[in-house]
Protein backbone atom coordinates (compact mmCIF):
# COMPACT_ATOMS: atom_id res chain seq x y z
CA MET A 1 0.00 0.00 0.00
CA SER A 2 1.69 3.21 -1.10
CA GLY A 3 0.76 6.85 -0.86
CA VAL A 4 -1.67 6.44 2.04
CA ILE A 5 -1.88 8.30 5.33
CA VAL A 6 -4.42 6.74 7.67
CA THR A 7 -5.66 8.95 10.48
CA ASP A 8 -6.98 7.73 13.84
CA PRO A 9 -6.42 3.97 13.47
CA PRO A 10 -7.66 1.71 16.28
CA LYS A 11 -5.23 1.37 19.19
CA ALA A 12 -4.66 -0.99 22.08
CA ALA A 13 -6.29 0.19 25.30
CA ALA A 14 -4.05 2.50 27.33
CA GLU A 15 -4.48 0.37 30.47
CA ASP A 16 -3.26 -2.72 28.60
CA VAL A 17 -0.22 -0.82 27.28
CA GLU A 18 0.61 0.32 30.82
CA ALA A 19 0.19 -3.21 32.16
CA LEU A 20 2.62 -4.51 29.52
CA ALA A 21 5.06 -1.70 30.32
CA GLY A 22 5.82 -3.43 33.61
CA PHE A 23 7.39 -6.40 31.84
CA GLY A 24 10.54 -6.86 29.79
CA VAL A 25 10.63 -7.79 26.13
CA ALA A 26 11.84 -11.33 26.87
CA THR A 27 9.00 -11.96 29.34
CA VAL A 28 6.29 -10.74 26.96
CA HIS A 29 7.79 -12.63 24.02
CA GLU A 30 7.75 -15.86 26.05
CA ALA A 31 4.26 -15.19 27.43
CA MET A 32 2.93 -14.87 23.87
CA GLY A 33 4.26 -18.28 22.92
CA ARG A 34 7.63 -16.95 21.72
CA THR A 35 6.08 -14.74 19.04
CA GLY A 36 6.29 -11.08 18.06
CA LEU A 37 10.04 -10.56 18.42
CA LEU A 38 11.53 -8.13 15.92
CA PRO A 39 14.99 -8.87 14.46
CA ALA A 40 18.10 -8.76 16.64
CA ARG A 41 19.59 -6.13 14.30
CA LEU A 42 17.35 -3.53 16.00
CA ARG A 43 19.60 -2.27 18.81
CA PRO A 44 19.10 0.57 21.29
CA VAL A 45 21.17 3.73 20.99
CA GLN A 46 20.97 3.97 24.81
CA GLN A 47 21.13 1.47 27.66
CA GLY A 48 18.81 0.93 30.60
CA VAL A 49 15.66 2.26 28.91
CA ARG A 50 12.34 0.43 28.57
CA ILE A 51 9.38 1.79 26.61
CA ALA A 52 5.87 0.63 25.79
CA GLY A 53 3.44 2.40 23.50
CA THR A 54 1.15 2.11 20.52
CA ALA A 55 2.63 1.92 17.02
CA VAL A 56 2.42 4.65 14.43
CA THR A 57 3.84 2.94 11.36
CA VAL A 58 5.77 4.38 8.42
CA LEU A 59 6.71 2.76 5.12
CA SER A 60 9.39 4.85 3.37
CA TRP A 61 11.67 4.56 0.39
CA PRO A 62 15.30 3.88 1.31
CA GLY A 63 17.27 7.06 1.83
CA ASP A 64 14.08 9.17 1.88
CA ASN A 65 12.50 10.42 5.11
CA LEU A 66 9.57 12.37 3.63
CA MET A 67 7.01 10.07 5.23
CA ILE A 68 8.55 10.44 8.68
CA HIS A 69 7.70 14.14 8.37
CA ALA A 70 4.10 13.16 7.54
CA ALA A 71 4.00 10.67 10.42
CA VAL A 72 4.98 13.27 13.02
CA GLU A 73 1.56 14.85 12.48
CA GLN A 74 -0.12 11.51 13.25
CA CYS A 75 1.81 10.87 16.48
CA GLY A 76 0.50 11.62 19.95
CA GLU A 77 0.94 10.92 23.62
CA GLY A 78 2.04 7.35 24.30
CA ASP A 79 2.90 6.41 20.72
CA VAL A 80 6.04 4.72 19.39
CA LEU A 81 7.08 5.58 15.83
CA VAL A 82 7.88 2.42 13.83
CA VAL A 83 9.67 2.96 10.50
CA THR A 84 10.72 0.56 7.78
CA THR A 85 11.77 0.95 4.17
CA THR A 86 10.75 -0.74 0.94
CA SER A 87 14.25 -2.20 0.62
CA PRO A 88 17.24 -2.27 3.00
CA SER A 89 18.72 1.08 4.04
CA THR A 90 21.27 2.16 6.61
CA ASP A 91 21.03 5.91 5.91
CA GLY A 92 20.51 8.15 8.95
CA MET A 93 16.81 8.80 8.36
CA PHE A 94 16.09 10.07 11.89
CA GLY A 95 17.92 12.43 14.22
CA GLU A 96 17.68 15.21 16.76
CA LEU A 97 15.16 17.38 14.89
CA PHE A 98 12.61 14.58 14.55
CA ALA A 99 13.19 13.53 18.16
CA THR A 100 12.54 17.08 19.37
CA ALA A 101 9.24 17.23 17.46
CA LEU A 102 8.13 13.80 18.67
CA LYS A 103 9.12 14.42 22.27
CA ARG A 104 6.90 17.55 22.30
CA ARG A 105 4.01 15.33 21.20
CA GLY A 106 4.58 12.82 23.99
CA VAL A 107 5.96 10.06 21.78
CA ARG A 108 7.81 7.44 23.82
CA GLY A 109 10.40 6.40 21.26
CA LEU A 110 11.41 5.14 17.84
CA VAL A 111 11.94 1.72 16.27
CA ILE A 112 13.49 2.00 12.80
CA ASP A 113 14.69 -0.74 10.47
CA ALA A 114 17.19 1.71 8.95
CA GLY A 115 19.68 4.21 10.32
CA VAL A 116 19.63 6.97 12.90
CA ARG A 117 22.09 9.77 13.52
CA ASP A 118 22.70 12.40 16.22
CA THR A 119 22.88 9.56 18.74
CA ALA A 120 24.68 11.61 21.39
CA GLU A 121 21.93 14.20 21.19
CA LEU A 122 19.21 11.53 21.32
CA ARG A 123 20.76 10.12 24.50
CA GLU A 124 21.23 13.58 26.00
CA MET A 125 17.60 14.52 25.41
CA GLY A 126 16.36 11.14 26.69
CA PHE A 127 14.70 10.08 23.45
CA ALA A 128 14.65 6.28 23.23
CA ALA A 129 15.55 4.77 19.85
CA TRP A 130 16.18 1.29 18.46
CA SER A 131 17.69 1.09 15.00
CA ALA A 132 19.30 -1.29 12.52
CA ALA A 133 22.21 1.12 11.95
CA VAL A 134 23.87 4.32 13.06
CA CYS A 135 24.96 6.41 10.09
CA ALA A 136 25.63 10.09 9.47
CA GLN A 137 24.49 9.77 5.83
CA GLY A 138 21.53 12.11 5.30
CA THR A 139 18.40 11.54 3.28
CA VAL A 140 16.20 13.25 0.70
CA LYS A 141 12.53 14.17 0.94
CA ALA A 142 11.27 13.19 -2.48
CA THR A 143 9.05 10.12 -2.63
CA GLY A 144 5.74 9.37 -0.98
CA GLY A 145 5.19 6.26 1.09
CA SER A 146 2.55 5.45 3.68
CA VAL A 147 1.71 6.16 7.30
CA ASN A 148 -0.40 3.99 9.61
CA VAL A 149 -0.55 0.96 7.35
CA PRO A 150 0.58 -2.56 8.28
CA VAL A 151 4.34 -3.04 7.80
CA ALA A 152 6.62 -6.04 8.09
CA ILE A 153 9.94 -5.97 9.91
CA GLY A 154 11.96 -9.17 9.87
CA GLY A 155 8.89 -11.23 9.07
CA GLN A 156 6.82 -9.72 11.90
CA LEU A 157 3.66 -7.80 11.07
CA VAL A 158 3.31 -4.45 12.86
CA ARG A 159 -0.04 -2.72 12.51
CA PRO A 160 -0.87 0.79 13.61
CA GLY A 161 -2.13 0.69 17.19
CA ASP A 162 -0.32 -2.53 18.09
CA VAL A 163 1.74 -2.41 21.28
CA ILE A 164 5.49 -1.98 20.91
CA LEU A 165 7.76 -2.86 23.83
CA ALA A 166 11.48 -2.23 23.66
CA ASP A 167 14.36 -2.57 26.11
CA ASP A 168 18.02 -3.61 26.16
CA ASP A 169 17.02 -7.10 24.95
CA GLY A 170 15.26 -5.93 21.78
CA VAL A 171 11.79 -5.10 20.49
CA VAL A 172 8.53 -7.07 20.56
CA VAL A 173 5.18 -6.32 18.95
CA VAL A 174 1.92 -7.32 20.65
CA PRO A 175 -1.17 -7.32 18.40
CA ARG A 176 -3.62 -4.80 19.83
CA GLU A 177 -6.34 -7.48 20.19
CA ARG A 178 -4.00 -9.61 22.31
CA ALA A 179 -2.65 -6.84 24.58
CA ARG A 180 -4.75 -7.68 27.62
CA GLN A 181 -4.15 -11.43 27.24
CA ALA A 182 -0.39 -10.84 26.83
CA ALA A 183 -0.29 -8.66 29.95
CA GLU A 184 -2.14 -11.29 31.98
CA ALA A 185 0.11 -14.09 30.71
CA SER A 186 3.23 -12.06 31.43
């Protein structure tokens, strides 16, 4: 699905997200029958941080962060921005300026299957990020993609409104319909 921006998708209940926030990624992954784990290549740019929130998804072209700009407008309190590209990319698609805008909106963090940059600034400002690469290479803003559509990262489906948990061990996605069950099982 390309060229789509979905507004106000369904989200997991806030109380279920908060219940899941009390558990680590490994615990939730095991409690869901060892499902939902995103690839090990997604590593935190900081240590000792744990986040839980609802996904706002972005599908971008490699080396092009236009749709991250569009996604900022769809993000709100308690969200986690989840970005992937149509083919592999390590370019630094996200940095301090995006983090500043998202932090003002109450976004809890970023998961990106591409590169980030300005990592010292991200750590200094306390903006949590998990990425597949760290790279100073900048991007263009030229080609449309999609926001708040289902995306796949490492074979795992992430839909807008699903719960994203991330910590030093990695990232796990909990389907929004299973959030309460996953919290209880954890």
